[in-house]
XYZ file of C-alpha atoms in Angstrom:
66
model
C 4.274 -9.487 9.463
C 5.232 -7.981 6.489
C 4.333 -8.948 3.214
C 5.786 -7.797 0.099
C 3.913 -6.901 -2.699
C 6.497 -6.259 -5.481
C 6.069 -5.723 -10.059
C 6.897 -3.608 -12.451
C 4.353 -0.523 -13.532
C 1.149 -2.128 -15.395
C 1.454 -5.497 -14.465
C -2.022 -6.272 -11.950
C -0.607 -4.336 -9.190
C -3.702 -2.018 -8.320
C -5.686 -4.826 -9.366
C -4.268 -7.298 -6.658
C -4.077 -4.497 -3.881
C -8.230 -3.840 -4.556
C -8.862 -7.313 -5.241
C -7.203 -7.684 -1.272
C -9.320 -4.808 -0.200
C -12.854 -6.000 -1.287
C -12.081 -9.454 -0.283
C -10.231 -10.541 2.949
C -10.110 -6.510 4.380
C -6.152 -6.275 3.967
C -5.081 -2.957 3.998
C -1.919 -2.190 2.397
C 0.930 0.875 2.777
C 3.453 2.097 -0.029
C 7.078 3.034 0.632
C 6.462 5.973 -1.754
C 4.591 8.596 -1.027
C 1.639 8.659 -3.342
C 1.397 11.211 -6.015
C -1.156 14.295 -5.021
C -3.690 13.047 -8.063
C -3.582 9.437 -6.881
C -3.507 10.727 -3.318
C -8.019 10.821 -3.737
C -10.009 8.965 -1.566
C -11.948 6.861 -3.943
C -8.661 5.255 -5.191
C -7.365 5.173 -1.497
C -10.159 3.347 -0.456
C -10.718 1.426 -3.001
C -7.603 -0.175 -2.984
C -7.094 0.253 0.644
C -3.951 2.308 1.040
C -3.336 3.236 4.023
C -0.710 6.871 5.318
C 1.568 5.793 7.208
C 3.771 8.525 9.990
C 6.944 9.263 9.921
C 9.812 7.913 8.498
C 10.063 4.412 6.251
C 12.734 2.990 8.778
C 10.604 3.567 11.775
C 7.592 1.954 10.126
C 9.416 -1.013 8.702
C 10.878 -1.542 12.502
C 7.911 -1.561 13.360
C 5.861 -3.754 11.335
C 8.859 -6.400 11.474
C 8.537 -6.899 14.830
C 4.815 -7.045 14.827
């Protein structure tokens, strides 16, 4: 199942992702790759970011049927 979290910058997106990860163990992907300065281990582990492999279209097709 795909659940979209879309928001404006600085509106709490990272906070919601952190709560979903810490409280419920839900990990998340981003459509755009994280910038190098943001992609360190602490940040990605805190917000529960997972790195996808392959193109976004392939990932989306797989996620849509899961």
